[in-house]
Coordinates of C-alpha atoms in Angstrom, one line a residue:
M53 CA -17.7 -13.3 -8.0
Y54 CA -15.0 -10.9 -6.8
A55 CA -14.0 -7.6 -8.3
I56 CA -10.5 -6.2 -7.8
I57 CA -9.5 -2.6 -8.1
G58 CA -5.9 -2.0 -9.0
A59 CA -5.5 -5.6 -10.1
S60 CA -2.2 -5.0 -11.8
G61 CA -0.6 -3.4 -8.8
N62 CA 1.5 -4.8 -6.0
T63 CA -1.3 -5.9 -3.8
G64 CA -4.2 -6.3 -6.2
K65 CA -2.2 -8.7 -8.4
I66 CA -1.5 -11.0 -5.4
V67 CA -5.2 -10.8 -4.4
S68 CA -6.3 -11.7 -7.9
E69 CA -3.9 -14.6 -8.3
K70 CA -4.7 -16.2 -5.0
L71 CA -8.5 -16.0 -5.6
L72 CA -8.0 -17.5 -9.1
A73 CA -5.8 -20.2 -7.6
H74 CA -8.8 -21.2 -5.4
G75 CA -11.0 -21.5 -8.5
E76 CA -13.0 -18.3 -7.8
K77 CA -14.5 -16.1 -10.5
V78 CA -12.6 -12.8 -10.6
R79 CA -13.1 -9.6 -12.5
V80 CA -9.9 -7.6 -12.6
I81 CA -10.2 -3.8 -13.0
G82 CA -7.5 -1.5 -14.2
R83 CA -6.6 1.4 -16.5
D84 CA -4.4 -0.6 -18.9
A85 CA -5.7 -3.7 -20.6
K86 CA -2.1 -4.9 -21.4
R87 CA -1.2 -4.9 -17.7
L88 CA -4.2 -7.2 -17.0
E89 CA -3.3 -9.8 -19.7
G90 CA -1.4 -12.0 -17.3
L91 CA -4.4 -12.3 -15.0
V92 CA -6.7 -12.9 -17.9
Q93 CA -4.5 -15.8 -19.0
K94 CA -5.0 -17.3 -15.5
G95 CA -8.8 -17.1 -15.9
A96 CA -9.8 -13.6 -14.8
E97 CA -12.2 -11.4 -16.6
A98 CA -10.7 -8.0 -17.5
F99 CA -12.6 -4.7 -17.1
V100 CA -10.8 -1.5 -18.2
A101 CA -12.0 1.6 -16.4
S102 CA -10.7 4.6 -14.5
A103 CA -11.2 4.5 -10.8
T104 CA -12.8 7.9 -10.9
D105 CA -15.5 6.8 -13.3
A106 CA -18.4 5.9 -11.0
A107 CA -20.7 4.6 -13.8
A108 CA -18.1 2.3 -15.3
I109 CA -17.0 1.0 -11.9
T110 CA -20.6 0.3 -11.0
K111 CA -20.8 -1.9 -14.1
A112 CA -17.6 -3.6 -13.0
F113 CA -19.0 -4.2 -9.5
N114 CA -22.4 -5.5 -10.7
G115 CA -22.7 -9.2 -9.7
A116 CA -19.8 -9.1 -7.3
R117 CA -20.5 -10.3 -3.8
A118 CA -17.2 -8.8 -2.6
V119 CA -14.7 -6.3 -3.9
Y120 CA -11.1 -5.3 -3.1
L121 CA -10.7 -1.5 -2.9
M122 CA -7.7 0.7 -2.9
I123 CA -6.7 4.1 -4.3
P124 CA -4.4 3.6 -7.2
P125 CA -1.2 5.7 -6.7
N126 CA -0.9 8.8 -8.8
P127 CA 2.4 10.4 -7.5
A128 CA 2.6 12.9 -10.5
A129 CA -0.8 14.5 -9.7
S130 CA -0.7 18.2 -9.0
D131 CA -3.4 17.8 -6.4
V132 CA -2.9 14.3 -4.8
R133 CA -5.5 14.7 -2.1
G134 CA -8.1 16.0 -4.5
D135 CA -7.4 13.0 -6.8
Q136 CA -7.8 10.7 -3.8
E137 CA -11.2 12.2 -2.9
R138 CA -12.4 11.8 -6.5
V139 CA -11.4 8.1 -6.5
S140 CA -13.0 7.3 -3.1
D141 CA -16.2 9.1 -4.0
A142 CA -16.5 7.1 -7.3
L143 CA -15.7 3.8 -5.7
V144 CA -18.1 4.3 -2.8
T145 CA -20.8 5.3 -5.2
A146 CA -20.2 2.2 -7.2
V147 CA -20.3 0.0 -4.1
R148 CA -23.6 1.5 -3.1
N149 CA -25.2 1.4 -6.6
A150 CA -24.1 -2.2 -7.4
G151 CA -25.3 -3.4 -4.0
V152 CA -21.9 -4.9 -3.0
E153 CA -22.2 -6.9 0.3
Y154 CA -18.5 -7.2 1.3
V155 CA -15.5 -4.9 0.9
V156 CA -11.9 -5.2 1.8
L157 CA -10.1 -1.9 1.7
L158 CA -6.4 -1.3 1.5
S159 CA -6.1 1.5 4.1
S160 CA -3.0 2.2 6.3
V161 CA -1.7 2.6 9.8
G162 CA -2.4 6.2 10.7
A163 CA -5.9 6.2 9.0
D164 CA -7.4 6.8 12.5
K165 CA -6.1 10.4 12.2
P166 CA -8.1 12.9 10.0
E167 CA -5.1 15.2 9.1
K168 CA -1.4 15.8 9.1
T169 CA -0.6 12.3 7.8
G170 CA 0.1 13.2 4.2
P171 CA -1.6 10.8 1.7
V172 CA -2.9 8.6 4.5
A173 CA -5.5 11.3 5.3
G174 CA -7.2 10.3 2.0
L175 CA -7.6 6.7 3.4
H176 CA -9.1 8.1 6.6
N177 CA -11.8 9.8 4.5
F178 CA -12.3 6.7 2.4
E179 CA -13.0 4.6 5.6
Q180 CA -15.5 7.3 6.7
K181 CA -17.3 7.3 3.4
L182 CA -17.7 3.5 3.5
N183 CA -18.9 3.7 7.1
A184 CA -21.9 5.7 5.8
V185 CA -23.0 2.7 3.6
A186 CA -25.3 1.2 6.2
S187 CA -25.7 -2.4 4.9
L188 CA -22.1 -2.8 3.9
K189 CA -19.7 -5.3 5.6
A190 CA -16.3 -3.8 5.4
L191 CA -12.8 -4.7 6.6
Y192 CA -10.2 -1.9 6.6
L193 CA -6.7 -3.4 6.4
R194 CA -4.2 -1.0 7.9
P195 CA -0.7 -2.1 6.9
S196 CA 2.4 -0.5 8.3
Y197 CA 5.4 0.9 6.4
F198 CA 5.9 -0.8 3.0
M199 CA 9.2 -2.6 2.5
E200 CA 8.8 -1.5 -1.1
N201 CA 9.6 2.1 0.1
L202 CA 13.2 0.8 0.5
L203 CA 13.7 0.2 -3.2
P204 CA 15.0 3.8 -3.9
Q205 CA 17.8 3.1 -1.4
V206 CA 19.6 1.3 -4.3
G207 CA 20.1 4.5 -6.2
I208 CA 21.0 6.4 -3.0
I209 CA 23.6 3.9 -2.0
Q210 CA 25.1 3.8 -5.5
N211 CA 25.3 7.6 -5.7
F212 CA 26.2 8.6 -2.2
G213 CA 27.7 5.5 -0.5
V214 CA 25.1 5.7 2.3
S215 CA 21.5 4.8 2.9
G216 CA 19.3 7.8 3.6
G217 CA 15.8 9.3 3.8
P218 CA 13.5 11.5 5.8
L219 CA 12.9 9.2 8.8
R220 CA 14.9 9.0 12.0
G221 CA 17.5 6.3 11.9
D222 CA 16.5 5.1 15.3
L223 CA 12.7 5.1 14.7
K224 CA 11.2 1.6 15.3
L225 CA 8.7 0.8 12.5
P226 CA 6.7 -2.3 11.7
M227 CA 7.7 -3.0 8.1
I228 CA 5.7 -5.2 5.7
A229 CA 6.1 -6.6 2.2
T230 CA 3.2 -5.8 -0.1
Q231 CA 2.9 -9.5 -1.1
D232 CA 1.9 -10.2 2.5
I233 CA -0.8 -7.5 2.3
G234 CA -2.2 -9.1 -0.8
A235 CA -2.2 -12.5 0.9
A236 CA -4.0 -11.2 3.9
A237 CA -6.6 -9.5 1.8
A238 CA -7.2 -12.6 -0.3
E239 CA -7.6 -14.7 2.8
A240 CA -10.2 -12.2 4.2
L241 CA -12.1 -12.2 0.8
L242 CA -12.1 -16.0 0.7
K243 CA -13.4 -16.4 4.2
L244 CA -15.8 -13.4 4.4
E245 CA -16.0 -13.8 8.1
F246 CA -16.2 -10.1 9.0
S247 CA -19.3 -8.1 9.7
G248 CA -20.1 -4.5 10.3
K249 CA -17.1 -2.2 9.9
Q250 CA -13.8 -3.6 11.2
T251 CA -10.2 -2.5 11.2
R252 CA -7.2 -4.9 11.2
E253 CA -3.6 -3.8 11.3
L254 CA -0.8 -5.7 9.4
Q255 CA 2.5 -5.1 11.1
G256 CA 5.0 -7.2 9.0
Q257 CA 7.4 -9.7 10.5
R258 CA 9.0 -7.4 13.1
D259 CA 9.7 -3.8 14.0
L260 CA 12.8 -2.3 12.4
T261 CA 14.8 0.9 12.4
Y262 CA 16.4 2.3 9.3
N263 CA 19.8 1.8 11.0
E264 CA 19.0 -1.9 11.2
V265 CA 17.7 -2.0 7.7
A266 CA 20.9 -0.3 6.4
A267 CA 22.9 -3.0 8.1
V268 CA 20.9 -5.8 6.5
I269 CA 21.2 -4.1 3.0
G270 CA 24.9 -3.4 3.5
N271 CA 25.7 -7.1 4.4
A272 CA 23.6 -8.3 1.5
V273 CA 25.2 -6.1 -1.2
G274 CA 28.8 -6.4 0.0
K275 CA 28.9 -3.1 1.9
P276 CA 29.2 -4.1 5.5
G277 CA 28.9 -1.2 7.9
L278 CA 26.6 0.8 5.6
N279 CA 25.4 3.9 7.4
Y280 CA 21.9 5.5 7.3
V281 CA 21.7 9.3 7.2
Q282 CA 18.5 11.3 7.9
F283 CA 18.4 13.8 5.1
P284 CA 16.8 17.3 5.6
P285 CA 13.5 17.9 3.8
A286 CA 15.0 20.8 1.8
H287 CA 17.3 18.3 0.1
L288 CA 14.7 15.6 -0.3
K289 CA 11.9 17.5 -2.0
P290 CA 13.9 18.2 -5.2
A291 CA 15.2 14.6 -5.2
L292 CA 11.7 13.3 -5.0
M293 CA 10.5 15.6 -7.8
Q294 CA 13.5 14.4 -9.9
I295 CA 12.1 10.8 -9.8
G296 CA 8.7 11.9 -11.1
M297 CA 6.7 13.1 -8.1
S298 CA 4.8 16.3 -8.2
A299 CA 5.7 19.0 -5.7
N300 CA 2.4 18.3 -3.9
M301 CA 3.2 14.6 -3.6
A302 CA 6.6 15.3 -2.3
D303 CA 5.2 17.7 0.4
L304 CA 2.7 15.0 1.4
L305 CA 5.3 12.4 1.8
L306 CA 7.4 14.7 3.9
E307 CA 4.4 15.5 6.0
M308 CA 3.8 11.7 6.5
S309 CA 7.5 11.3 7.5
D310 CA 7.1 14.0 10.1
A311 CA 4.0 12.2 11.5
L312 CA 6.0 9.0 11.8
N313 CA 9.0 10.6 13.3
S314 CA 6.9 12.3 16.0
G315 CA 4.9 9.2 16.8
Y316 CA 1.7 11.0 15.8
M317 CA 1.2 8.3 13.1
A318 CA 1.8 4.8 14.6
A319 CA 0.3 1.3 14.9
L320 CA -2.5 1.1 17.5
E321 CA -2.7 -2.7 18.0
P322 CA -0.2 -4.7 20.1
R323 CA 1.7 -7.1 17.9
S324 CA 0.0 -10.5 17.7
A325 CA -0.2 -13.6 15.5
L326 CA -3.1 -12.0 13.7
N327 CA -1.3 -8.9 12.6
T328 CA 2.2 -10.4 12.1
T329 CA 3.1 -11.5 8.5
P330 CA 5.8 -13.8 7.3
T331 CA 8.2 -12.0 5.0
S332 CA 11.4 -10.9 6.8
I333 CA 13.5 -7.9 5.9
E334 CA 16.3 -10.3 5.1
A335 CA 14.1 -12.2 2.6
F336 CA 12.8 -9.0 1.0
V337 CA 16.3 -7.6 0.6
A338 CA 17.6 -10.8 -1.0
E339 CA 14.6 -11.0 -3.4
H340 CA 14.3 -7.3 -4.4
I341 CA 17.2 -5.1 -3.3
V342 CA 20.1 -7.4 -4.2
P343 CA 19.1 -8.1 -7.8
Q344 CA 18.4 -4.4 -8.4
F345 CA 21.7 -3.4 -6.8
A346 CA 23.5 -5.9 -9.0
G347 CA 21.7 -4.7 -12.1
K348 CA 22.5 -1.0 -11.4
A349 CA 26.1 -1.9 -10.7
A350 CA 26.4 -3.8 -13.9
G351 CA 24.9 -0.9 -15.9
A352 CA 27.0 1.7 -14.2

C-alpha cells in the first residue's frame, strides 16, 4: 500500500492517479475531504489529517510500504520556515513510528544548500532529517523551476502589457511542469529500485530564459514581440502580498530569486535522459496560459 501526502495538490494528485491506474492500493492524505473525493471515486482510501499532526500521520502511514512526502504550501503563513519545520518534523516522526521502508520526497534544486535559498532551505532540512532514519530507503527528487510559476504572468501581461518578475531575463533555467514531477515520482514508487539515500534532479524538457518564455507566451496569446522586464524587489513585495502571500513568504521568494540570479542556487547534474522530462514550454503555455489568458480577456 502507498500513502500520499498532499494528494490533492499538483504533484500528489498525479502520483495518486498513476498508482491507482496500475491497480495499486493508495491512501490519499489531505486537509480537505472534498478535495480528495475525485481520487476516492477512482479507488483511493481517503485520510483527512494535518501534515503537522504526527500521531494522525503515523496512523495514515501504518501499513504503507512506501510514501510520497512533500511540504504542502502555506504561502499565507506568518512564519513560513517555522511552518516547514513543523511539517517535516511530524512527517519524519510518522515515517519512523510507522516503520515505512521507502520514501520519495518532493525536494528541489538548491536543496544542497543549507541557507539563503528562501523556502528551499526547509527542503534541505527535510532531507537531513530523513537521512537520520537509518533503515529508510529514500529518494529525494530535486525538480527545477516550476512552469506553474509562470501562471501569474497572465495578470501581469493583462495589466502592464509586458511579462515581468524578479529573475534576470537572460538567466538560463531548467523549467519543468509539475505533471512531469508527479509522473517521475509515481514511476519511482512503482519500481522501488532505489536504496540508501539518493538524490535525483528533474530538469524539464530544456533550459529557458524568461526572455525566451515571454516570446513563447506572446506568440501564443497574440502578442508577438512581448517583452520581459525584471522588476525591482521593492515593487514586487507589495504585489506578492496583494495576491495573498504573507510578508515573510514574499521575502523568502525574493531571497530565492536572488539565489537563482547569482547562480548560488542551480542544478548540479549535467542534463541527461534520466533528468529530462517531456513537457515543453510550448505545450505548457498552450494548455495552461492560453485558456487563462482568454478567460481573463473575456472577463475584462
